Every structure is written in C-alpha cells, then in structure tokens.
Amino acid sequence: MMDGMIEVTKKEGGKNLLFIYNPKAGKGKIKKHLFDIIDIFSHAEYALTVSPTKCPGDACNIVKQCDKNFYDLIVCSGGDGTLNDVVAGMAQSEKKIPIGYIPAGSTNDFARSLGLSNDMVTAAKDILKGNVFSYDVGRFNDQAFVYIAAFGLFTEVSYATDQNLKNTLGHMAYILKGARSLPSIKAYHISIESKEFSAEGNFIYGMITNSYSVGGFKNITGKDIKLDDGEFEVTLIRRPSCLSELNSIVTSLLTHRMDSSCIYTFKTSQLKVKSKEEICWTLDGEFGGAHKAVLIHNEQKKLSFLVNTVVNK
C-alpha cells in the first residue's frame, strides 16, 4: 500500500476501487461529503483504497504507481486540475481502467460536458450505475490533457485572478476581468499549421478544446461537437487593430457567437503552433509550461469514463 492510503476491507467476491480526492478543491468542498461518498462505495460491490492528494501532480503519481491488475475502477474527486493528473497517469499505462469523476472544483468544465451532477453524493451514486463512455484525450507534446490547451488572454487572467474571486464569482471572474484587460493584453506572433487551416500573425488567445463548456460557458466552442470523434475544436483570436474590432471580440465572447472577423474557428485532429518567443500554455486550467513549438494531436477514445447520461446528443 502506498504512503497516505487508507484501505477498506475487501468483501468476498467484490471488486476493488481506488478513490483519489483533492481535499483543497473548491474550498475544501469534499469535507462535508467524504463520509457519505465512502459509505456509498463501501455498500456497493467495491472494496476501497482511499488516497488524498497532497500537492499538484500527486494524483498522477498515485495512478502510475497503483497496480492496474488489482483495481477495477478509479474514482477521483477534485477540480479539473486533479482530473488532469489522473488522466495523465492513466494515459501512460498500457492497461486502461474506467474512471469515475466526482466534480469538486469551481468551474468543472469537463463535468458539464459529460453531464455529471454537481451534487457530489449524487455523482458518486451515478458512477455505480453509469455506462462506459470512451473519451478523446489530447496530447500536448509529451503531456496529456483532458479538454483544453490554451494560451494568451484568459490563461493569463486565470493565473492573475485571486482564488477567492474564482470561487465566489466562478466563471464570471474570467470574463469580467478578461474584458477589462483586453486592450493592453499581450499578443503573440505565431504560425499555425493543420490540414484544415493555416495562418501566421499576431494572436491574443488560442484554445484547442474537446468540451461543450469552457470557463463555465456552454456552446462557446462551436456546433456539432462530439467528444469521441477524434477531432478538436480550435478557436483563435487575432489582435484587434481598432476599437470596432475590439468591441466585436468582446461582443462575440459575451454572446457566445464567434462571428467576429478577428476570431477563427475550425476542427482538426492535429496541429502545430510555432513562435519565436516562448509562450505560456495552460492545460485544463493548470500551467502547462512555456514553449516555442508544440504539436497537439487527438488520441481518439483513449480513456473510458463512467457516465449516467447520454453524451453526444
């Protein structure tokens, strides 16, 4: 047994479940529900191993080190960053185990896309009666991501926004502060190459997504989105050259209608992004490093999640 883990006695003929949770996610939201969640799983056919995370990246290490032949299911609870760690750990394993997710963060974009309940106890119950859904996973150079890789405007705002503001105002903090800082935000001179689209110029924001929701906003990534089709939805925002272009960008973001002449959208399974200077990226809301060149590709139906709803309606 790994350090910090708590085992619940295995039931005869039962299955084994590894439960990983972030005790700090969503202002410690899980503390009120931890006993109920454990009780739900222990009264089902699963014997439990419970492991709280201690630092970023901990969940990834727990998944990589666990015996994949022993566990039948891995459940994680936390924000999108915790989920990213679990996915990163599982993506490096030859044997894939189904994943259940109990959202406990402030925005929970991935949970919104899969129709997971915001009520943690309900989400735990839904895992037990859920169906397996094979989900596309993104590969960012040698790193895995769940639903978004992004650079520029809102990524910088995310890092600069006070955590209490994030938790109190949720996704609106990103839009409000982003709109306010838009005129002075840094632009990056980049080139983008894919089979479907290529461009070179100054861009203030870019996101490569596999999600119905970004920053808590639904339908901002386009139409006809499927989470298992092997394609990303790409959104790029060119630097505005005048006030009218700036206003058109803000209007597009607030109305979720990406019809500004400064905004480019397309679908692709792979793309390259290059720049002369290092650009800071975010992967699922967490810092993804600074890079001059990145290759992003879609690994179709890479991992399986348990969901109690119809995905890809």
PDB file of C-alpha atoms in Angstrom:
ATOM      1  CA  MET A   1       0.000   0.000   0.000  1.00  0.00           C
ATOM      2  CA  MET A   2       1.324   3.450  -0.931  1.00  0.00           C
ATOM      3  CA  ASP A   3       2.016   6.078   1.722  1.00  0.00           C
ATOM      4  CA  GLY A   4      -1.085   8.010   2.815  1.00  0.00           C
ATOM      5  CA  MET A   5      -3.595   5.470   1.505  1.00  0.00           C
ATOM      6  CA  ILE A   6      -6.384   4.019   3.621  1.00  0.00           C
ATOM      7  CA  GLU A   7      -7.739   0.583   2.788  1.00  0.00           C
ATOM      8  CA  VAL A   8     -11.250  -0.622   3.458  1.00  0.00           C
ATOM      9  CA  THR A   9     -11.505  -4.371   3.991  1.00  0.00           C
ATOM     10  CA  LYS A  10     -12.291  -6.229   0.792  1.00  0.00           C
ATOM     11  CA  LYS A  11     -15.619  -8.011   0.558  1.00  0.00           C
ATOM     12  CA  GLU A  12     -15.644 -11.606  -0.634  1.00  0.00           C
ATOM     13  CA  GLY A  13     -16.362 -11.699  -4.364  1.00  0.00           C
ATOM     14  CA  GLY A  14     -16.230  -7.913  -4.567  1.00  0.00           C
ATOM     15  CA  LYS A  15     -14.269  -5.579  -6.789  1.00  0.00           C
ATOM     16  CA  ASN A  16     -11.571  -3.061  -5.925  1.00  0.00           C
ATOM     17  CA  LEU A  17     -11.881   0.721  -6.227  1.00  0.00           C
ATOM     18  CA  LEU A  18      -9.151   3.334  -5.857  1.00  0.00           C
ATOM     19  CA  PHE A  19     -10.613   6.645  -4.673  1.00  0.00           C
ATOM     20  CA  ILE A  20      -8.354   9.697  -5.096  1.00  0.00           C
ATOM     21  CA  TYR A  21      -9.529  13.081  -3.847  1.00  0.00           C
ATOM     22  CA  ASN A  22      -8.153  16.601  -3.536  1.00  0.00           C
ATOM     23  CA  PRO A  23      -9.049  17.875  -0.038  1.00  0.00           C
ATOM     24  CA  LYS A  24      -8.464  21.526  -1.069  1.00  0.00           C
ATOM     25  CA  ALA A  25     -10.516  21.649  -4.283  1.00  0.00           C
ATOM     26  CA  GLY A  26     -13.493  24.020  -4.283  1.00  0.00           C
ATOM     27  CA  LYS A  27     -12.563  25.474  -0.874  1.00  0.00           C
ATOM     28  CA  GLY A  28     -12.498  22.002   0.666  1.00  0.00           C
ATOM     29  CA  LYS A  29     -15.967  21.115  -0.611  1.00  0.00           C
ATOM     30  CA  ILE A  30     -15.443  17.369  -0.237  1.00  0.00           C
ATOM     31  CA  LYS A  31     -15.008  17.554   3.540  1.00  0.00           C
ATOM     32  CA  LYS A  32     -18.779  17.743   4.006  1.00  0.00           C
ATOM     33  CA  HIS A  33     -19.416  14.730   1.782  1.00  0.00           C
ATOM     34  CA  LEU A  34     -16.413  12.419   2.217  1.00  0.00           C
ATOM     35  CA  PHE A  35     -18.062  10.029   4.675  1.00  0.00           C
ATOM     36  CA  ASP A  36     -21.194   9.732   2.532  1.00  0.00           C
ATOM     37  CA  ILE A  37     -19.153   9.046  -0.607  1.00  0.00           C
ATOM     38  CA  ILE A  38     -17.090   6.352   1.080  1.00  0.00           C
ATOM     39  CA  ASP A  39     -20.254   4.848   2.545  1.00  0.00           C
ATOM     40  CA  ILE A  40     -21.875   4.686  -0.911  1.00  0.00           C
ATOM     41  CA  PHE A  41     -18.927   2.824  -2.434  1.00  0.00           C
ATOM     42  CA  SER A  42     -18.363   0.509   0.537  1.00  0.00           C
ATOM     43  CA  HIS A  43     -22.019  -0.600   0.489  1.00  0.00           C
ATOM     44  CA  ALA A  44     -21.736  -1.465  -3.206  1.00  0.00           C
ATOM     45  CA  GLU A  45     -19.637  -4.324  -4.562  1.00  0.00           C
ATOM     46  CA  TYR A  46     -16.385  -2.377  -4.208  1.00  0.00           C
ATOM     47  CA  ALA A  47     -13.645  -2.581  -1.601  1.00  0.00           C
ATOM     48  CA  LEU A  48     -11.961   0.798  -1.221  1.00  0.00           C
ATOM     49  CA  THR A  49      -8.487   2.219  -1.163  1.00  0.00           C
ATOM     50  CA  VAL A  50      -8.752   5.931  -0.304  1.00  0.00           C
ATOM     51  CA  SER A  51      -5.918   8.340  -1.111  1.00  0.00           C
ATOM     52  CA  PRO A  52      -5.987  12.127  -0.582  1.00  0.00           C
ATOM     53  CA  THR A  53      -3.623  14.231  -2.689  1.00  0.00           C
ATOM     54  CA  LYS A  54      -1.004  16.406  -1.018  1.00  0.00           C
ATOM     55  CA  CYS A  55       0.308  18.525  -3.889  1.00  0.00           C
ATOM     56  CA  PRO A  56      -0.098  19.121  -7.635  1.00  0.00           C
ATOM     57  CA  GLY A  57       0.939  16.062  -9.617  1.00  0.00           C
ATOM     58  CA  ASP A  58       0.291  13.728  -6.696  1.00  0.00           C
ATOM     59  CA  ALA A  59      -2.756  12.128  -8.310  1.00  0.00           C
ATOM     60  CA  CYS A  60      -0.726  11.385 -11.437  1.00  0.00           C
ATOM     61  CA  ASN A  61       1.902   9.555  -9.388  1.00  0.00           C
ATOM     62  CA  ILE A  62      -0.731   7.608  -7.447  1.00  0.00           C
ATOM     63  CA  VAL A  63      -2.312   6.354 -10.673  1.00  0.00           C
ATOM     64  CA  LYS A  64       1.040   5.468 -12.255  1.00  0.00           C
ATOM     65  CA  GLN A  65       2.159   3.524  -9.177  1.00  0.00           C
ATOM     66  CA  CYS A  66      -1.068   1.633  -8.479  1.00  0.00           C
ATOM     67  CA  ASP A  67      -1.488  -1.997  -9.511  1.00  0.00           C
ATOM     68  CA  LYS A  68      -3.676  -1.855 -12.644  1.00  0.00           C
ATOM     69  CA  ASN A  69      -4.346  -5.588 -12.359  1.00  0.00           C
ATOM     70  CA  PHE A  70      -5.771  -5.132  -8.855  1.00  0.00           C
ATOM     71  CA  TYR A  71      -8.185  -2.237  -9.307  1.00  0.00           C
ATOM     72  CA  ASP A  72     -11.389  -2.448 -11.326  1.00  0.00           C
ATOM     73  CA  LEU A  73     -12.240   1.257 -11.140  1.00  0.00           C
ATOM     74  CA  ILE A  74     -10.530   4.543 -10.282  1.00  0.00           C
ATOM     75  CA  VAL A  75     -12.654   7.397  -8.958  1.00  0.00           C
ATOM     76  CA  CYS A  76     -11.270  10.881  -8.481  1.00  0.00           C
ATOM     77  CA  SER A  77     -12.753  13.968  -6.866  1.00  0.00           C
ATOM     78  CA  GLY A  78     -11.432  17.490  -7.243  1.00  0.00           C
ATOM     79  CA  GLY A  79     -11.233  20.211  -9.826  1.00  0.00           C
ATOM     80  CA  ASP A  80     -10.189  19.972 -13.459  1.00  0.00           C
ATOM     81  CA  GLY A  81      -6.517  20.005 -12.394  1.00  0.00           C
ATOM     82  CA  THR A  82      -6.977  16.870 -10.278  1.00  0.00           C
ATOM     83  CA  LEU A  83      -8.751  15.167 -13.160  1.00  0.00           C
ATOM     84  CA  ASN A  84      -5.920  16.172 -15.499  1.00  0.00           C
ATOM     85  CA  ASP A  85      -3.414  14.487 -13.166  1.00  0.00           C
ATOM     86  CA  VAL A  86      -5.431  11.256 -13.082  1.00  0.00           C
ATOM     87  CA  VAL A  87      -5.778  11.230 -16.870  1.00  0.00           C
ATOM     88  CA  ALA A  88      -2.059  11.949 -17.288  1.00  0.00           C
ATOM     89  CA  GLY A  89      -1.223   8.998 -15.051  1.00  0.00           C
ATOM     90  CA  MET A  90      -3.643   6.648 -16.803  1.00  0.00           C
ATOM     91  CA  ALA A  91      -2.557   7.747 -20.292  1.00  0.00           C
ATOM     92  CA  GLN A  92       0.946   6.477 -19.510  1.00  0.00           C
ATOM     93  CA  SER A  93      -0.283   2.998 -18.582  1.00  0.00           C
ATOM     94  CA  GLU A  94      -0.705   0.127 -21.006  1.00  0.00           C
ATOM     95  CA  LYS A  95      -3.750  -1.213 -19.167  1.00  0.00           C
ATOM     96  CA  LYS A  96      -6.642   1.237 -19.006  1.00  0.00           C
ATOM     97  CA  ILE A  97      -9.121   1.217 -16.102  1.00  0.00           C
ATOM     98  CA  PRO A  98     -12.502   3.014 -16.243  1.00  0.00           C
ATOM     99  CA  ILE A  99     -12.532   6.379 -14.451  1.00  0.00           C
ATOM    100  CA  GLY A 100     -15.324   7.893 -12.389  1.00  0.00           C
ATOM    101  CA  TYR A 101     -15.294  11.617 -11.634  1.00  0.00           C
ATOM    102  CA  ILE A 102     -16.905  13.495  -8.738  1.00  0.00           C
ATOM    103  CA  PRO A 103     -16.501  17.225  -9.509  1.00  0.00           C
ATOM    104  CA  ALA A 104     -15.476  19.483  -6.628  1.00  0.00           C
ATOM    105  CA  GLY A 105     -13.858  22.480  -8.354  1.00  0.00           C
ATOM    106  CA  SER A 106     -15.152  25.974  -9.105  1.00  0.00           C
ATOM    107  CA  THR A 107     -15.987  25.613 -12.826  1.00  0.00           C
ATOM    108  CA  ASN A 108     -15.843  21.866 -13.644  1.00  0.00           C
ATOM    109  CA  ASP A 109     -15.952  22.203 -17.430  1.00  0.00           C
ATOM    110  CA  PHE A 110     -15.313  18.528 -18.043  1.00  0.00           C
ATOM    111  CA  ALA A 111     -18.143  17.517 -15.711  1.00  0.00           C
ATOM    112  CA  ARG A 112     -20.516  19.835 -17.576  1.00  0.00           C
ATOM    113  CA  SER A 113     -19.580  18.221 -20.881  1.00  0.00           C
ATOM    114  CA  LEU A 114     -20.303  14.714 -19.601  1.00  0.00           C
ATOM    115  CA  GLY A 115     -23.488  15.790 -17.826  1.00  0.00           C
ATOM    116  CA  LEU A 116     -22.162  14.847 -14.385  1.00  0.00           C
ATOM    117  CA  SER A 117     -24.086  16.009 -11.342  1.00  0.00           C
ATOM    118  CA  ASN A 118     -22.767  18.980  -9.343  1.00  0.00           C
ATOM    119  CA  ASP A 119     -24.045  17.270  -6.202  1.00  0.00           C
ATOM    120  CA  MET A 120     -21.128  15.160  -5.011  1.00  0.00           C
ATOM    121  CA  VAL A 121     -23.213  12.434  -3.366  1.00  0.00           C
ATOM    122  CA  THR A 122     -25.394  12.105  -6.467  1.00  0.00           C
ATOM    123  CA  ALA A 123     -22.299  11.985  -8.666  1.00  0.00           C
ATOM    124  CA  ALA A 124     -20.936   9.106  -6.566  1.00  0.00           C
ATOM    125  CA  LYS A 125     -24.209   7.170  -6.896  1.00  0.00           C
ATOM    126  CA  ASP A 126     -24.282   7.826 -10.640  1.00  0.00           C
ATOM    127  CA  ILE A 127     -20.828   6.278 -11.054  1.00  0.00           C
ATOM    128  CA  LEU A 128     -22.097   2.966  -9.695  1.00  0.00           C
ATOM    129  CA  LYS A 129     -24.910   2.787 -12.237  1.00  0.00           C
ATOM    130  CA  GLY A 130     -23.113   4.569 -15.055  1.00  0.00           C
ATOM    131  CA  ASN A 131     -22.235   3.375 -18.530  1.00  0.00           C
ATOM    132  CA  VAL A 132     -18.749   3.402 -20.029  1.00  0.00           C
ATOM    133  CA  PHE A 133     -18.068   6.266 -22.444  1.00  0.00           C
ATOM    134  CA  SER A 134     -14.814   6.284 -24.437  1.00  0.00           C
ATOM    135  CA  TYR A 135     -13.446   9.830 -24.476  1.00  0.00           C
ATOM    136  CA  ASP A 136     -10.826  11.501 -26.687  1.00  0.00           C
ATOM    137  CA  VAL A 137      -7.685  12.606 -24.837  1.00  0.00           C
ATOM    138  CA  GLY A 138      -5.405  15.387 -26.061  1.00  0.00           C
ATOM    139  CA  ARG A 139      -1.641  15.036 -26.372  1.00  0.00           C
ATOM    140  CA  PHE A 140       0.381  18.244 -25.991  1.00  0.00           C
ATOM    141  CA  ASN A 141       3.949  17.329 -26.987  1.00  0.00           C
ATOM    142  CA  ASP A 142       4.582  14.660 -24.337  1.00  0.00           C
ATOM    143  CA  GLN A 143       1.825  15.780 -21.934  1.00  0.00           C
ATOM    144  CA  ALA A 144      -1.786  14.609 -21.777  1.00  0.00           C
ATOM    145  CA  PHE A 145      -4.752  16.936 -21.305  1.00  0.00           C
ATOM    146  CA  VAL A 146      -8.445  16.257 -20.846  1.00  0.00           C
ATOM    147  CA  TYR A 147     -10.393  19.027 -22.533  1.00  0.00           C
ATOM    148  CA  ILE A 148      -8.405  22.214 -23.238  1.00  0.00           C
ATOM    149  CA  ALA A 149      -4.959  23.508 -24.145  1.00  0.00           C
ATOM    150  CA  ALA A 150      -4.819  27.298 -24.348  1.00  0.00           C
ATOM    151  CA  PHE A 151      -2.562  30.346 -24.438  1.00  0.00           C
ATOM    152  CA  GLY A 152      -2.974  34.087 -24.106  1.00  0.00           C
ATOM    153  CA  LEU A 153      -5.763  36.266 -22.755  1.00  0.00           C
ATOM    154  CA  PHE A 154      -7.842  34.089 -20.454  1.00  0.00           C
ATOM    155  CA  THR A 155      -4.953  31.873 -19.430  1.00  0.00           C
ATOM    156  CA  GLU A 156      -3.069  34.899 -18.078  1.00  0.00           C
ATOM    157  CA  VAL A 157      -6.245  36.188 -16.443  1.00  0.00           C
ATOM    158  CA  SER A 158      -6.725  32.806 -14.795  1.00  0.00           C
ATOM    159  CA  TYR A 159      -3.320  32.933 -13.160  1.00  0.00           C
ATOM    160  CA  ALA A 160      -3.792  36.568 -12.107  1.00  0.00           C
ATOM    161  CA  THR A 161      -7.284  36.187 -10.644  1.00  0.00           C
ATOM    162  CA  ASP A 162      -7.460  35.829  -6.875  1.00  0.00           C
ATOM    163  CA  GLN A 163      -8.555  32.325  -5.831  1.00  0.00           C
ATOM    164  CA  ASN A 164     -11.309  33.704  -3.584  1.00  0.00           C
ATOM    165  CA  LEU A 165     -12.678  35.663  -6.548  1.00  0.00           C
ATOM    166  CA  LYS A 166     -12.647  32.490  -8.653  1.00  0.00           C
ATOM    167  CA  ASN A 167     -14.539  30.549  -6.026  1.00  0.00           C
ATOM    168  CA  THR A 168     -17.047  33.319  -5.328  1.00  0.00           C
ATOM    169  CA  LEU A 169     -17.834  34.517  -8.827  1.00  0.00           C
ATOM    170  CA  GLY A 170     -16.904  31.348 -10.665  1.00  0.00           C
ATOM    171  CA  HIS A 171     -16.583  31.626 -14.415  1.00  0.00           C
ATOM    172  CA  MET A 172     -17.775  35.274 -14.494  1.00  0.00           C
ATOM    173  CA  ALA A 173     -14.491  36.360 -12.897  1.00  0.00           C
ATOM    174  CA  TYR A 174     -12.637  35.248 -16.009  1.00  0.00           C
ATOM    175  CA  ILE A 175     -14.882  37.087 -18.450  1.00  0.00           C
ATOM    176  CA  LEU A 176     -15.198  40.306 -16.431  1.00  0.00           C
ATOM    177  CA  LYS A 177     -11.513  40.685 -15.714  1.00  0.00           C
ATOM    178  CA  GLY A 178     -10.607  39.484 -19.200  1.00  0.00           C
ATOM    179  CA  ALA A 179     -12.780  42.080 -20.908  1.00  0.00           C
ATOM    180  CA  ARG A 180     -11.353  44.807 -18.709  1.00  0.00           C
ATOM    181  CA  SER A 181      -7.726  43.964 -19.551  1.00  0.00           C
ATOM    182  CA  LEU A 182      -8.284  43.216 -23.250  1.00  0.00           C
ATOM    183  CA  PRO A 183      -6.904  46.494 -24.711  1.00  0.00           C
ATOM    184  CA  SER A 184      -3.490  46.007 -23.092  1.00  0.00           C
ATOM    185  CA  ILE A 185      -3.164  42.226 -23.308  1.00  0.00           C
ATOM    186  CA  LYS A 186      -0.035  40.837 -24.919  1.00  0.00           C
ATOM    187  CA  ALA A 187      -0.181  39.473 -28.466  1.00  0.00           C
ATOM    188  CA  TYR A 188       1.991  36.620 -29.737  1.00  0.00           C
ATOM    189  CA  HIS A 189       3.300  36.276 -33.266  1.00  0.00           C
ATOM    190  CA  ILE A 190       2.653  32.655 -34.132  1.00  0.00           C
ATOM    191  CA  SER A 191       2.178  30.306 -37.044  1.00  0.00           C
ATOM    192  CA  ILE A 192      -0.500  27.598 -37.011  1.00  0.00           C
ATOM    193  CA  GLU A 193      -0.430  24.592 -39.299  1.00  0.00           C
ATOM    194  CA  SER A 194      -3.026  21.869 -39.793  1.00  0.00           C
ATOM    195  CA  LYS A 195      -4.648  20.090 -42.733  1.00  0.00           C
ATOM    196  CA  GLU A 196      -7.765  22.202 -42.343  1.00  0.00           C
ATOM    197  CA  PHE A 197      -6.313  25.640 -41.554  1.00  0.00           C
ATOM    198  CA  SER A 198      -3.029  27.549 -41.562  1.00  0.00           C
ATOM    199  CA  ALA A 199      -2.211  31.121 -40.610  1.00  0.00           C
ATOM    200  CA  GLU A 200       0.513  33.394 -39.332  1.00  0.00           C
ATOM    201  CA  GLY A 201       0.017  36.617 -37.392  1.00  0.00           C
ATOM    202  CA  ASN A 202      -0.449  38.259 -34.018  1.00  0.00           C
ATOM    203  CA  PHE A 203      -2.901  36.468 -31.745  1.00  0.00           C
ATOM    204  CA  ILE A 204      -4.072  37.320 -28.238  1.00  0.00           C
ATOM    205  CA  TYR A 205      -5.708  33.990 -27.490  1.00  0.00           C
ATOM    206  CA  GLY A 206      -5.964  30.439 -28.716  1.00  0.00           C
ATOM    207  CA  MET A 207      -7.686  27.318 -27.400  1.00  0.00           C
ATOM    208  CA  ILE A 208      -7.776  23.726 -28.565  1.00  0.00           C
ATOM    209  CA  THR A 209     -10.734  22.005 -26.927  1.00  0.00           C
ATOM    210  CA  ASN A 210     -12.755  18.829 -26.641  1.00  0.00           C
ATOM    211  CA  SER A 211     -15.573  20.137 -24.490  1.00  0.00           C
ATOM    212  CA  TYR A 212     -19.051  21.641 -24.581  1.00  0.00           C
ATOM    213  CA  SER A 213     -18.069  24.117 -21.877  1.00  0.00           C
ATOM    214  CA  VAL A 214     -15.093  26.434 -21.293  1.00  0.00           C
ATOM    215  CA  GLY A 215     -14.806  28.632 -18.214  1.00  0.00           C
ATOM    216  CA  GLY A 216     -18.313  27.569 -17.233  1.00  0.00           C
ATOM    217  CA  PHE A 217     -19.824  28.760 -20.524  1.00  0.00           C
ATOM    218  CA  LYS A 218     -21.591  26.214 -22.702  1.00  0.00           C
ATOM    219  CA  ASN A 219     -21.591  26.234 -26.510  1.00  0.00           C
ATOM    220  CA  ILE A 220     -18.650  28.629 -26.744  1.00  0.00           C
ATOM    221  CA  THR A 221     -16.500  26.113 -28.640  1.00  0.00           C
ATOM    222  CA  GLY A 222     -18.761  25.683 -31.658  1.00  0.00           C
ATOM    223  CA  LYS A 223     -21.531  23.487 -33.034  1.00  0.00           C
ATOM    224  CA  ASP A 224     -21.802  19.749 -33.714  1.00  0.00           C
ATOM    225  CA  ILE A 225     -19.286  18.883 -31.008  1.00  0.00           C
ATOM    226  CA  LYS A 226     -18.662  15.220 -30.293  1.00  0.00           C
ATOM    227  CA  LEU A 227     -16.341  14.131 -27.519  1.00  0.00           C
ATOM    228  CA  ASP A 228     -15.253  10.897 -29.191  1.00  0.00           C
ATOM    229  CA  ASP A 229     -14.880  11.850 -32.872  1.00  0.00           C
ATOM    230  CA  GLY A 230     -11.093  12.239 -32.876  1.00  0.00           C
ATOM    231  CA  GLU A 231     -11.255  15.983 -33.546  1.00  0.00           C
ATOM    232  CA  PHE A 232     -10.598  19.149 -31.562  1.00  0.00           C
ATOM    233  CA  GLU A 233     -12.476  22.429 -31.843  1.00  0.00           C
ATOM    234  CA  VAL A 234      -9.938  25.239 -32.307  1.00  0.00           C
ATOM    235  CA  THR A 235     -10.603  28.923 -31.563  1.00  0.00           C
ATOM    236  CA  LEU A 236      -8.052  31.656 -32.300  1.00  0.00           C
ATOM    237  CA  ILE A 237      -8.441  35.393 -31.624  1.00  0.00           C
ATOM    238  CA  ARG A 238      -6.369  37.819 -33.688  1.00  0.00           C
ATOM    239  CA  ARG A 239      -5.176  41.060 -32.116  1.00  0.00           C
ATOM    240  CA  PRO A 240      -7.709  43.827 -32.858  1.00  0.00           C
ATOM    241  CA  SER A 241      -6.413  46.752 -34.901  1.00  0.00           C
ATOM    242  CA  CYS A 242      -9.133  49.238 -33.944  1.00  0.00           C
ATOM    243  CA  LEU A 243     -11.850  49.882 -31.374  1.00  0.00           C
ATOM    244  CA  SER A 244     -14.595  48.388 -33.530  1.00  0.00           C
ATOM    245  CA  GLU A 245     -12.687  45.110 -33.818  1.00  0.00           C
ATOM    246  CA  LEU A 246     -12.116  45.115 -30.057  1.00  0.00           C
ATOM    247  CA  ASN A 247     -15.834  45.621 -29.469  1.00  0.00           C
ATOM    248  CA  SER A 248     -16.692  42.816 -31.892  1.00  0.00           C
ATOM    249  CA  ILE A 249     -14.447  40.408 -29.975  1.00  0.00           C
ATOM    250  CA  VAL A 250     -15.983  41.310 -26.614  1.00  0.00           C
ATOM    251  CA  THR A 251     -19.500  41.009 -28.057  1.00  0.00           C
ATOM    252  CA  SER A 252     -18.698  37.592 -29.539  1.00  0.00           C
ATOM    253  CA  LEU A 253     -17.356  36.344 -26.201  1.00  0.00           C
ATOM    254  CA  LEU A 254     -20.295  37.615 -24.183  1.00  0.00           C
ATOM    255  CA  THR A 255     -22.946  36.328 -26.616  1.00  0.00           C
ATOM    256  CA  HIS A 256     -21.091  33.078 -27.385  1.00  0.00           C
ATOM    257  CA  ARG A 257     -21.400  33.850 -31.096  1.00  0.00           C
ATOM    258  CA  MET A 258     -17.931  33.631 -32.562  1.00  0.00           C
ATOM    259  CA  ASP A 259     -18.760  35.786 -35.603  1.00  0.00           C
ATOM    260  CA  SER A 260     -16.119  38.491 -35.192  1.00  0.00           C
ATOM    261  CA  SER A 261     -13.729  38.886 -38.133  1.00  0.00           C
ATOM    262  CA  CYS A 262     -10.900  38.587 -35.590  1.00  0.00           C
ATOM    263  CA  ILE A 263     -11.967  35.097 -34.475  1.00  0.00           C
ATOM    264  CA  TYR A 264     -11.099  31.950 -36.404  1.00  0.00           C
ATOM    265  CA  THR A 265     -12.673  28.577 -35.655  1.00  0.00           C
ATOM    266  CA  PHE A 266     -12.079  25.155 -37.190  1.00  0.00           C
ATOM    267  CA  LYS A 267     -11.891  21.436 -36.391  1.00  0.00           C
ATOM    268  CA  THR A 268      -8.781  19.277 -36.625  1.00  0.00           C
ATOM    269  CA  SER A 269      -7.193  16.131 -35.246  1.00  0.00           C
ATOM    270  CA  GLN A 270      -3.684  17.603 -35.161  1.00  0.00           C
ATOM    271  CA  LEU A 271      -1.957  20.974 -35.384  1.00  0.00           C
ATOM    272  CA  LYS A 272       1.399  22.624 -34.869  1.00  0.00           C
ATOM    273  CA  VAL A 273       1.903  26.001 -33.207  1.00  0.00           C
ATOM    274  CA  LYS A 274       5.244  27.805 -33.512  1.00  0.00           C
ATOM    275  CA  SER A 275       6.540  31.147 -32.223  1.00  0.00           C
ATOM    276  CA  LYS A 276       9.855  32.976 -31.920  1.00  0.00           C
ATOM    277  CA  GLU A 277       9.360  33.577 -28.206  1.00  0.00           C
ATOM    278  CA  GLU A 278       8.269  31.172 -25.514  1.00  0.00           C
ATOM    279  CA  ILE A 279       4.525  31.154 -24.879  1.00  0.00           C
ATOM    280  CA  CYS A 280       2.965  30.042 -21.604  1.00  0.00           C
ATOM    281  CA  TRP A 281       0.229  27.445 -22.035  1.00  0.00           C
ATOM    282  CA  THR A 282      -2.455  26.139 -19.741  1.00  0.00           C
ATOM    283  CA  LEU A 283      -3.654  22.528 -19.808  1.00  0.00           C
ATOM    284  CA  ASP A 284      -7.051  22.006 -18.174  1.00  0.00           C
ATOM    285  CA  GLY A 285      -6.569  25.205 -16.164  1.00  0.00           C
ATOM    286  CA  GLU A 286      -3.112  24.265 -14.871  1.00  0.00           C
ATOM    287  CA  PHE A 287       0.255  25.640 -16.019  1.00  0.00           C
ATOM    288  CA  GLY A 288       1.467  23.596 -18.993  1.00  0.00           C
ATOM    289  CA  GLY A 289       4.898  25.174 -19.419  1.00  0.00           C
ATOM    290  CA  ALA A 290       6.440  27.747 -21.774  1.00  0.00           C
ATOM    291  CA  HIS A 291       7.116  26.593 -25.334  1.00  0.00           C
ATOM    292  CA  LYS A 292       8.234  27.881 -28.714  1.00  0.00           C
ATOM    293  CA  ALA A 293       6.842  24.904 -30.611  1.00  0.00           C
ATOM    294  CA  VAL A 294       4.057  22.492 -29.735  1.00  0.00           C
ATOM    295  CA  LEU A 295       2.466  19.555 -31.504  1.00  0.00           C
ATOM    296  CA  ILE A 296      -1.084  18.852 -30.388  1.00  0.00           C
ATOM    297  CA  HIS A 297      -2.919  15.743 -31.514  1.00  0.00           C
ATOM    298  CA  ASN A 298      -6.085  13.901 -30.620  1.00  0.00           C
ATOM    299  CA  GLU A 299      -5.933  10.348 -29.238  1.00  0.00           C
ATOM    300  CA  GLN A 300      -9.410   9.142 -30.125  1.00  0.00           C
ATOM    301  CA  LYS A 301     -11.309   7.210 -27.441  1.00  0.00           C
ATOM    302  CA  LYS A 302      -8.136   6.910 -25.392  1.00  0.00           C
ATOM    303  CA  LEU A 303      -9.774   6.563 -21.965  1.00  0.00           C
ATOM    304  CA  SER A 304     -13.117   5.424 -20.560  1.00  0.00           C
ATOM    305  CA  PHE A 305     -15.322   7.323 -18.117  1.00  0.00           C
ATOM    306  CA  LEU A 306     -18.445   6.202 -16.298  1.00  0.00           C
ATOM    307  CA  VAL A 307     -21.398   8.468 -17.075  1.00  0.00           C
ATOM    308  CA  ASN A 308     -25.076   8.283 -16.199  1.00  0.00           C
ATOM    309  CA  THR A 309     -26.327  10.369 -19.107  1.00  0.00           C
ATOM    310  CA  VAL A 310     -26.389  10.458 -22.887  1.00  0.00           C
ATOM    311  CA  VAL A 311     -23.212  12.048 -24.280  1.00  0.00           C
ATOM    312  CA  ASN A 312     -23.064  13.499 -27.825  1.00  0.00           C
ATOM    313  CA  LYS A 313     -26.763  14.320 -28.003  1.00  0.00           C
TER     314      LYS A 313
END
